[in-house]
GROMACS .gro file of C-alpha atoms in nm:
model
  391
    1MET     CA    1   4.431  -1.088  -2.936
    2ASN     CA    2   4.280  -0.771  -2.804
    3LYS     CA    3   3.931  -0.903  -2.806
    4LYS     CA    4   4.022  -1.209  -2.607
    5LEU     CA    5   4.197  -0.982  -2.348
    6LEU     CA    6   3.900  -0.770  -2.325
    7GLY     CA    7   3.672  -1.055  -2.289
    8VAL     CA    8   3.879  -1.204  -1.989
    9VAL     CA    9   3.887  -0.861  -1.835
   10GLY     CA   10   3.511  -0.832  -1.875
   11LEU     CA   11   3.447  -1.169  -1.724
   12LEU     CA   12   3.665  -1.084  -1.430
   13LEU     CA   13   3.487  -0.765  -1.362
   14ALA     CA   14   3.150  -0.934  -1.384
   15THR     CA   15   3.257  -1.220  -1.140
   16LEU     CA   16   3.384  -0.959  -0.903
   17MET     CA   17   3.050  -0.736  -0.926
   18LEU     CA   18   2.816  -1.050  -0.906
   19ASN     CA   19   3.007  -1.244  -0.625
   20PRO     CA   20   2.882  -1.094  -0.301
   21VAL     CA   21   3.169  -1.217  -0.104
   22TRP     CA   22   3.429  -1.067  -0.328
   23ALA     CA   23   3.237  -0.759  -0.357
   24GLN     CA   24   3.189  -0.701   0.002
   25ASP     CA   25   3.555  -0.811   0.095
   26ILE     CA   26   3.710  -0.507   0.255
   27PRO     CA   27   4.023  -0.482   0.482
   28GLU     CA   28   3.963  -0.491   0.846
   29PRO     CA   29   3.896  -0.128   0.954
   30GLU     CA   30   4.136   0.041   1.191
   31ARG     CA   31   3.979   0.058   1.543
   32SER     CA   32   4.250   0.205   1.740
   33ALA     CA   33   4.126   0.544   1.740
   34THR     CA   34   3.785   0.409   1.887
   35GLY     CA   35   3.943   0.193   2.141
   36GLY     CA   36   3.824  -0.129   1.951
   37ALA     CA   37   3.462   0.005   1.916
   38GLN     CA   38   3.271   0.022   1.597
   39THR     CA   39   3.384   0.292   1.342
   40LEU     CA   40   3.191   0.508   1.099
   41GLU     CA   41   3.272   0.261   0.827
   42ASP     CA   42   3.088  -0.017   1.019
   43ILE     CA   43   2.782   0.189   1.069
   44LEU     CA   44   2.755   0.290   0.702
   45ARG     CA   45   2.809  -0.068   0.577
   46ARG     CA   46   2.544  -0.198   0.821
   47GLN     CA   47   2.295   0.080   0.691
   48LYS     CA   48   2.368  -0.032   0.337
   49GLN     CA   49   2.272  -0.393   0.434
   50LEU     CA   50   2.659  -0.507   0.361
   51GLU     CA   51   2.854  -0.777   0.551
   52VAL     CA   52   3.017  -0.647   0.872
   53ASP     CA   53   3.270  -0.845   1.075
   54ASP     CA   54   3.096  -0.816   1.422
   55SER     CA   55   3.327  -1.028   1.609
   56PHE     CA   56   3.497  -0.725   1.771
   57ARG     CA   57   3.156  -0.658   1.929
   58SER     CA   58   2.986  -0.997   1.972
   59GLN     CA   59   3.301  -1.116   2.156
   60ASN     CA   60   3.317  -0.794   2.379
   61LEU     CA   61   3.064  -0.883   2.643
   62GLY     CA   62   3.246  -0.795   2.963
   63ASN     CA   63   3.431  -0.996   3.211
   64PRO     CA   64   3.306  -1.060   3.561
   65GLU     CA   65   3.656  -1.111   3.680
   66ASN     CA   66   3.725  -0.760   3.613
   67ALA     CA   67   3.451  -0.632   3.859
   68PRO     CA   68   3.569  -0.375   4.119
   69PRO     CA   69   3.474  -0.467   4.495
   70ILE     CA   70   3.119  -0.453   4.578
   71SER     CA   71   3.185  -0.146   4.790
   72ALA     CA   72   3.343   0.043   4.513
   73PRO     CA   73   3.160   0.265   4.261
   74LEU     CA   74   2.993   0.045   3.996
   75GLY     CA   75   3.084  -0.252   4.192
   76THR     CA   76   2.730  -0.391   4.165
   77ARG     CA   77   2.758  -0.415   3.783
   78GLY     CA   78   2.967  -0.720   3.817
   79GLY     CA   79   3.219  -0.627   3.558
   80VAL     CA   80   2.965  -0.556   3.269
   81SER     CA   81   2.838  -0.232   3.144
   82ASP     CA   82   2.496  -0.154   2.989
   83SER     CA   83   2.637  -0.160   2.648
   84GLU     CA   84   2.794  -0.503   2.712
   85ASN     CA   85   2.463  -0.642   2.838
   86TRP     CA   86   2.288  -0.522   2.512
   87ARG     CA   87   2.552  -0.674   2.295
   88ALA     CA   88   2.506  -1.015   2.464
   89ILE     CA   89   2.136  -0.981   2.403
   90ARG     CA   90   2.169  -0.896   2.032
   91TYR     CA   91   2.422  -1.185   1.984
   92ASN     CA   92   2.206  -1.437   2.201
   93GLU     CA   93   2.483  -1.495   2.455
   94ILE     CA   94   2.250  -1.455   2.736
   95ASP     CA   95   1.884  -1.566   2.813
   96PRO     CA   96   1.749  -1.242   2.988
   97SER     CA   97   1.420  -1.199   3.167
   98THR     CA   98   1.220  -0.893   3.213
   99GLN     CA   99   0.954  -0.762   3.447
  100VAL     CA  100   0.756  -0.603   3.161
  101ARG     CA  101   0.454  -0.814   3.046
  102GLY     CA  102   0.291  -0.787   2.700
  103PRO     CA  103   0.282  -0.913   2.367
  104ALA     CA  104   0.621  -0.765   2.255
  105ALA     CA  105   0.791  -0.789   2.578
  106ASP     CA  106   1.017  -1.073   2.474
  107VAL     CA  107   1.166  -0.871   2.175
  108LEU     CA  108   1.429  -0.645   2.328
  109ILE     CA  109   1.624  -0.565   1.993
  110GLN     CA  110   1.453  -0.578   1.659
  111ASP     CA  111   1.675  -0.442   1.377
  112GLY     CA  112   1.444  -0.458   1.075
  113GLY     CA  113   1.368  -0.079   1.102
  114MET     CA  114   1.628   0.038   0.865
  115PRO     CA  115   1.528  -0.192   0.568
  116TRP     CA  116   1.157  -0.099   0.632
  117TYR     CA  117   1.243   0.275   0.632
  118LYS     CA  118   1.468   0.261   0.332
  119LEU     CA  119   1.186   0.072   0.135
  120ARG     CA  120   0.917   0.314   0.263
  121GLU     CA  121   1.112   0.632   0.199
  122GLY     CA  122   1.253   0.492  -0.142
  123PRO     CA  123   1.053   0.283  -0.367
  124VAL     CA  124   0.721   0.316  -0.209
  125ILE     CA  125   0.721   0.700  -0.233
  126THR     CA  126   0.905   0.729  -0.566
  127TYR     CA  127   0.699   0.460  -0.759
  128GLY     CA  128   0.376   0.523  -0.566
  129GLY     CA  129   0.376   0.905  -0.632
  130GLY     CA  130   0.507   0.846  -0.981
  131ALA     CA  131   0.216   0.634  -1.060
  132LEU     CA  132  -0.022   0.894  -0.928
  133LEU     CA  133   0.132   1.161  -1.142
  134ALA     CA  134   0.142   0.925  -1.445
  135ILE     CA  135  -0.233   0.830  -1.424
  136ILE     CA  136  -0.328   1.211  -1.408
  137ALA     CA  137  -0.108   1.304  -1.700
  138LEU     CA  138  -0.257   1.024  -1.910
  139LEU     CA  139  -0.594   1.129  -1.831
  140VAL     CA  140  -0.519   1.483  -1.921
  141VAL     CA  141  -0.375   1.370  -2.259
  142PHE     CA  142  -0.673   1.132  -2.306
  143TYR     CA  143  -0.918   1.441  -2.242
  144PHE     CA  144  -0.740   1.635  -2.499
  145VAL     CA  145  -0.713   1.356  -2.753
  146ARG     CA  146  -1.065   1.192  -2.708
  147GLY     CA  147  -1.258   1.477  -2.588
  148ARG     CA  148  -1.569   1.448  -2.358
  149ILE     CA  149  -1.789   1.161  -2.424
  150MET     CA  150  -2.127   1.334  -2.532
  151ILE     CA  151  -2.476   1.220  -2.563
  152ASP     CA  152  -2.540   1.126  -2.908
  153GLY     CA  153  -2.787   1.362  -3.055
  154GLY     CA  154  -2.815   1.543  -2.726
  155PRO     CA  155  -3.021   1.478  -2.399
  156ALA     CA  156  -3.369   1.346  -2.431
  157GLY     CA  157  -3.510   1.586  -2.176
  158THR     CA  158  -3.666   1.316  -1.972
  159THR     CA  159  -3.503   1.116  -1.686
  160ILE     CA  160  -3.497   0.770  -1.543
  161GLU     CA  161  -3.400   0.683  -1.185
  162ARG     CA  162  -3.052   0.531  -1.185
  163PHE     CA  163  -2.974   0.504  -0.813
  164LYS     CA  164  -3.197   0.517  -0.520
  165ALA     CA  165  -3.115   0.737  -0.203
  166ILE     CA  166  -2.965   0.461  -0.011
  167GLU     CA  167  -2.727   0.346  -0.295
  168ARG     CA  168  -2.599   0.695  -0.346
  169PHE     CA  169  -2.548   0.726   0.037
  170GLY     CA  170  -2.345   0.408   0.046
  171HIS     CA  171  -2.156   0.528  -0.262
  172TRP     CA  172  -2.064   0.876  -0.104
  173LEU     CA  173  -1.984   0.726   0.207
  174LEU     CA  174  -1.734   0.505   0.060
  175ALA     CA  175  -1.597   0.783  -0.201
  176GLY     CA  176  -1.582   1.052   0.067
  177SER     CA  177  -1.411   0.851   0.334
  178PHE     CA  178  -1.159   0.716   0.074
  179ILE     CA  179  -1.061   1.064  -0.064
  180ALA     CA  180  -1.010   1.166   0.308
  181LEU     CA  181  -0.797   0.853   0.383
  182GLY     CA  182  -0.585   0.910   0.060
  183LEU     CA  183  -0.512   1.262   0.136
  184THR     CA  184  -0.425   1.209   0.499
  185GLY     CA  185  -0.231   0.891   0.412
  186LEU     CA  186  -0.032   1.094   0.156
  187ILE     CA  187   0.043   1.349   0.408
  188THR     CA  188   0.158   1.075   0.662
  189LEU     CA  189   0.370   0.893   0.405
  190MET     CA  190   0.523   1.185   0.214
  191GLY     CA  191   0.479   1.502   0.421
  192ARG     CA  192   0.817   1.495   0.583
  193SER     CA  193   0.981   1.513   0.251
  194PHE     CA  194   0.754   1.747   0.070
  195LEU     CA  195   0.560   1.953   0.332
  196ILE     CA  196   0.822   2.034   0.601
  197PRO     CA  197   1.030   2.262   0.371
  198VAL     CA  198   0.717   2.447   0.266
  199LEU     CA  199   0.524   2.464   0.619
  200GLY     CA  200   0.806   2.421   0.853
  201PRO     CA  201   0.830   2.159   1.124
  202ASP     CA  202   0.599   2.310   1.383
  203ALA     CA  203   0.295   2.357   1.143
  204PHE     CA  204   0.371   2.014   0.978
  205ALA     CA  205   0.372   1.847   1.326
  206THR     CA  206   0.022   1.984   1.386
  207LEU     CA  207  -0.097   1.877   1.030
  208ALA     CA  208   0.049   1.531   1.069
  209ALA     CA  209  -0.109   1.452   1.417
  210GLY     CA  210  -0.434   1.571   1.279
  211SER     CA  211  -0.415   1.366   0.967
  212LYS     CA  212  -0.315   1.060   1.184
  213TRP     CA  213  -0.625   1.108   1.389
  214LEU     CA  214  -0.858   1.157   1.098
  215HIS     CA  215  -0.710   0.877   0.911
  216ASN     CA  216  -0.753   0.631   1.198
  217ASN     CA  217  -1.114   0.726   1.265
  218VAL     CA  218  -1.248   0.787   0.915
  219ALA     CA  219  -1.130   0.423   0.839
  220TRP     CA  220  -1.443   0.299   1.010
  221ALA     CA  221  -1.664   0.499   0.759
  222PHE     CA  222  -1.480   0.343   0.473
  223MET     CA  223  -1.539  -0.001   0.578
  224LEU     CA  224  -1.903   0.062   0.644
  225GLY     CA  225  -1.925   0.204   0.295
  226LEU     CA  226  -1.739  -0.093   0.156
  227VAL     CA  227  -2.001  -0.335   0.315
  228MET     CA  228  -2.291  -0.136   0.202
  229THR     CA  229  -2.198  -0.113  -0.159
  230PHE     CA  230  -2.102  -0.472  -0.181
  231VAL     CA  231  -2.422  -0.587  -0.041
  232MET     CA  232  -2.634  -0.355  -0.260
  233TRP     CA  233  -2.438  -0.415  -0.576
  234VAL     CA  234  -2.274  -0.764  -0.582
  235SER     CA  235  -2.546  -0.924  -0.776
  236HIS     CA  236  -2.536  -0.674  -1.057
  237ASN     CA  237  -2.164  -0.723  -1.103
  238ILE     CA  238  -2.126  -1.081  -1.152
  239PRO     CA  239  -1.934  -1.115  -1.490
  240ASN     CA  240  -2.130  -1.245  -1.801
  241LYS     CA  241  -2.092  -1.269  -2.178
  242LEU     CA  242  -2.195  -0.921  -2.241
  243ASP     CA  243  -1.876  -0.793  -2.065
  244TRP     CA  244  -1.640  -0.944  -2.307
  245GLN     CA  245  -1.838  -0.775  -2.618
  246TRP     CA  246  -1.822  -0.449  -2.414
  247LEU     CA  247  -1.430  -0.474  -2.366
  248LYS     CA  248  -1.390  -0.563  -2.719
  249ALA     CA  249  -1.559  -0.260  -2.824
  250GLY     CA  250  -1.364  -0.039  -2.570
  251GLY     CA  251  -1.697   0.055  -2.416
  252GLY     CA  252  -1.773   0.296  -2.674
  253ILE     CA  253  -1.499   0.522  -2.548
  254ILE     CA  254  -1.216   0.391  -2.770
  255GLY     CA  255  -1.243   0.315  -3.134
  256SER     CA  256  -1.551   0.367  -3.342
  257GLY     CA  257  -1.764   0.521  -3.061
  258HIS     CA  258  -2.029   0.251  -3.090
  259HIS     CA  259  -2.193   0.198  -2.739
  260PRO     CA  260  -2.227  -0.168  -2.669
  261SER     CA  261  -2.501  -0.306  -2.476
  262ALA     CA  262  -2.506  -0.338  -2.105
  263LYS     CA  263  -2.725  -0.390  -1.806
  264LYS     CA  264  -2.706  -0.184  -1.467
  265PHE     CA  265  -2.324  -0.209  -1.471
  266ASN     CA  266  -2.102  -0.244  -1.763
  267ALA     CA  267  -1.773  -0.430  -1.768
  268GLY     CA  268  -1.567  -0.124  -1.693
  269GLN     CA  269  -1.788  -0.055  -1.381
  270LYS     CA  270  -1.764  -0.409  -1.274
  271ILE     CA  271  -1.379  -0.401  -1.288
  272VAL     CA  272  -1.392  -0.092  -1.074
  273PHE     CA  273  -1.619  -0.252  -0.837
  274TRP     CA  274  -1.420  -0.572  -0.777
  275THR     CA  275  -1.103  -0.362  -0.766
  276VAL     CA  276  -1.249  -0.149  -0.490
  277MET     CA  277  -1.375  -0.454  -0.309
  278ILE     CA  278  -1.095  -0.665  -0.313
  279LEU     CA  279  -0.841  -0.407  -0.265
  280GLY     CA  280  -1.058  -0.224  -0.013
  281PHE     CA  281  -1.095  -0.547   0.189
  282SER     CA  282  -0.717  -0.600   0.177
  283VAL     CA  283  -0.631  -0.247   0.281
  284SER     CA  284  -0.895  -0.263   0.554
  285LEU     CA  285  -0.733  -0.583   0.705
  286SER     CA  286  -0.367  -0.422   0.684
  287GLY     CA  287  -0.506  -0.101   0.839
  288LEU     CA  288  -0.694  -0.301   1.131
  289SER     CA  289  -0.358  -0.479   1.189
  290LEU     CA  290  -0.174  -0.153   1.205
  291LEU     CA  291  -0.444  -0.034   1.455
  292PHE     CA  292  -0.419  -0.362   1.655
  293PRO     CA  293  -0.095  -0.514   1.596
  294PHE     CA  294  -0.101  -0.752   1.883
  295GLN     CA  295  -0.462  -0.874   1.837
  296MET     CA  296  -0.467  -0.905   1.447
  297PRO     CA  297  -0.132  -0.981   1.312
  298MET     CA  298  -0.162  -1.079   0.933
  299PHE     CA  299   0.157  -1.191   0.766
  300ALA     CA  300   0.292  -1.469   0.976
  301ASP     CA  301  -0.023  -1.678   0.895
  302THR     CA  302  -0.052  -1.536   0.528
  303PHE     CA  303   0.329  -1.654   0.472
  304GLY     CA  304   0.247  -1.985   0.620
  305VAL     CA  305  -0.035  -2.039   0.379
  306ILE     CA  306   0.174  -1.917   0.082
  307ASN     CA  307   0.463  -2.146   0.201
  308SER     CA  308   0.241  -2.457   0.211
  309ILE     CA  309   0.100  -2.375  -0.131
  310LEU     CA  310   0.413  -2.249  -0.329
  311GLY     CA  311   0.684  -2.407  -0.123
  312THR     CA  312   0.833  -2.079  -0.061
  313SER     CA  313   1.022  -1.999   0.267
  314PHE     CA  314   0.881  -1.675   0.372
  315PRO     CA  315   0.930  -1.616   0.755
  316THR     CA  316   0.651  -1.727   0.975
  317ASP     CA  317   0.793  -1.647   1.306
  318LEU     CA  318   0.754  -1.263   1.314
  319ALA     CA  319   0.769  -1.023   1.607
  320PRO     CA  320   0.496  -0.762   1.645
  321HIS     CA  321   0.710  -0.494   1.508
  322GLU     CA  322   0.789  -0.712   1.200
  323GLU     CA  323   0.419  -0.760   1.143
  324MET     CA  324   0.368  -0.381   1.153
  325GLN     CA  325   0.650  -0.308   0.910
  326TYR     CA  326   0.505  -0.572   0.663
  327ALA     CA  327   0.155  -0.423   0.720
  328ASN     CA  328   0.262  -0.071   0.663
  329ILE     CA  329   0.419  -0.149   0.344
  330TRP     CA  330   0.136  -0.349   0.207
  331HIS     CA  331  -0.109  -0.080   0.316
  332SER     CA  332   0.058   0.178   0.099
  333ILE     CA  333   0.103  -0.042  -0.194
  334VAL     CA  334  -0.257  -0.134  -0.200
  335ALA     CA  335  -0.366   0.234  -0.127
  336PHE     CA  336  -0.148   0.365  -0.408
  337ILE     CA  337  -0.321   0.100  -0.661
  338MET     CA  338  -0.662   0.200  -0.530
  339MET     CA  339  -0.592   0.557  -0.577
  340MET     CA  340  -0.497   0.510  -0.946
  341ALA     CA  341  -0.817   0.320  -1.005
  342ILE     CA  342  -1.040   0.574  -0.836
  343ILE     CA  343  -0.868   0.877  -1.016
  344ALA     CA  344  -0.971   0.721  -1.343
  345HIS     CA  345  -1.329   0.635  -1.207
  346ILE     CA  346  -1.374   1.000  -1.095
  347TYR     CA  347  -1.249   1.124  -1.447
  348ILE     CA  348  -1.519   0.915  -1.630
  349GLY     CA  349  -1.786   1.001  -1.374
  350SER     CA  350  -1.728   1.390  -1.406
  351VAL     CA  351  -1.565   1.576  -1.685
  352GLY     CA  352  -1.513   1.269  -1.899
  353MET     CA  353  -1.858   1.182  -1.978
  354GLU     CA  354  -2.160   1.396  -2.026
  355GLY     CA  355  -2.455   1.312  -1.798
  356ALA     CA  356  -2.259   1.063  -1.582
  357PHE     CA  357  -2.222   1.251  -1.279
  358ASP     CA  358  -2.620   1.284  -1.243
  359ALA     CA  359  -2.625   0.917  -1.161
  360MET     CA  360  -2.468   0.959  -0.822
  361GLY     CA  361  -2.557   1.343  -0.807
  362ASN     CA  362  -2.935   1.326  -0.795
  363GLY     CA  363  -2.994   0.965  -0.895
  364GLN     CA  364  -3.181   1.066  -1.215
  365VAL     CA  365  -2.997   1.037  -1.542
  366ASP     CA  366  -3.113   1.147  -1.902
  367LEU     CA  367  -3.310   0.872  -2.065
  368GLU     CA  368  -3.104   0.898  -2.382
  369TRP     CA  369  -2.796   0.860  -2.196
  370ALA     CA  370  -2.904   0.559  -2.008
  371ARG     CA  371  -3.013   0.401  -2.346
  372GLN     CA  372  -2.682   0.453  -2.499
  373HIS     CA  373  -2.475   0.316  -2.202
  374HIS     CA  374  -2.726   0.074  -2.030
  375ASP     CA  375  -2.972  -0.006  -2.283
  376LEU     CA  376  -3.063  -0.349  -2.139
  377TRP     CA  377  -3.101  -0.200  -1.790
  378VAL     CA  378  -3.329   0.053  -1.927
  379ALA     CA  379  -3.534  -0.231  -2.103
  380GLU     CA  380  -3.562  -0.403  -1.782
  381VAL     CA  381  -3.680  -0.099  -1.590
  382GLU     CA  382  -3.934   0.003  -1.831
  383ALA     CA  383  -4.060  -0.372  -1.834
  384LYS     CA  384  -4.113  -0.355  -1.467
  385GLN     CA  385  -4.279  -0.015  -1.480
  386GLY     CA  386  -4.518  -0.134  -1.754
  387LYS     CA  387  -4.629  -0.430  -1.516
  388GLY     CA  388  -4.666  -0.194  -1.223
  389GLY     CA  389  -4.355  -0.298  -1.055
  390SER     CA  390  -4.061  -0.099  -0.898
  391SER     CA  391  -3.744  -0.015  -1.082
   0.00000   0.00000   0.00000
C-alpha cells in the first residue's frame, strides 16, 4: 500500500514539474503598492524567461479622452505618456513611423538581449573556458605519461628542407594572428568577470578598448594567412589510404611507437589543416557579420537553407540585432573549438616532439626525423633532387 501511495505522489510531483503551465502558475501579484504598474516579481519572472501576465501593461496604453486642454501643461501629449507610447509599440497596438533612416530603423524594441546575455555569460564562458583548461590538463598528463617523442637513434646531423620561406611566412601569419585574436577575444568575453576584480574597472576599460581594436584589425591578417595556407597546402592534405593506416597506428605516438608511413602531411596534420580551414572560414564569416551586421547578415539565410533541407522551423525573419546575437554566440563557440585544436597542435610542434619545431623555425629538419615521420615525402624529395629537380 505504501509503495502505491509513493508511486502516486511521485507521479503527481513529476507531472507538476514537467507541465509548464502548472509549474509557472502563480497567484496574481498584488500591484496596489505600485499603482497598477509591474512589480519586482514580474521583472524577475521575465528575466527567468517565465510566463508573465502582461494584460495589466498591454491594456494600459493611455486614454485620449483624459487629455488636458491644449493650453494646459502636457496638453500636447494627447492623454498618452511616453511609457504608454512604448507599451503600445511593444504590444503592436500602433503602427508608428520614424524620421530615422537606416537598416534597423524599423526595430524600436528588441528584447532578445537577456537570453543572449545569459547564454554568453553562462554556458559559453563556463563550458568554453572549462574545455580550454581540460585540454591543457590532458596534455600535461599526456606529457608526463608518454614523455617527449624522441628521434629514434638520435639526430642524423644532416638536414632537409621541410618548408620554404613563403610557407613559413603564411603559417606564422596565420598562427600569430590567431593567438592575438584568441587572447583579445578571451579578454573581451571573460574580462569583466575575471580581470575587473584584479585590475579594477579603469585599467580594464583601457585594456578592453585596446583588445577590441586589435581584435578587429588583426582579423584581416588571419584571413590572409588562412587563404595563403589553403592555397599552398590543400593539394597535400587530400585524404588517402595511408591516412587510415596512420590513424590505426596512432601516428607512432600512442601504442607500440612504430612510425607509420606518411607523405608531406600525415593524417594528424591533415585533421588539423581541415579543422583550421573549415572553422577558420566559419569564424571569419561570423566575424565579418559582426563587423558589418547590416551588409553581411548570416543566419536568416542559413536558417532558411536548414529549414528547407531538414524541415525545421528556425526563424528566418531576423532583425539586425538578432543577427548579431546569433553571430556573437557562434563566433565564440567556433573560436573555443579552434583554440582547443591549436593548443594540441602547439604541444606536438614544440615540447611534445623532438625536432618538430625546426620545420617552421628555420624550415630545415633533421633527416632522420623526416624519415621517421614522413618517409614517403623524403623519398619523393630525394628522387627529385637526383633528377636535378626542386624539392
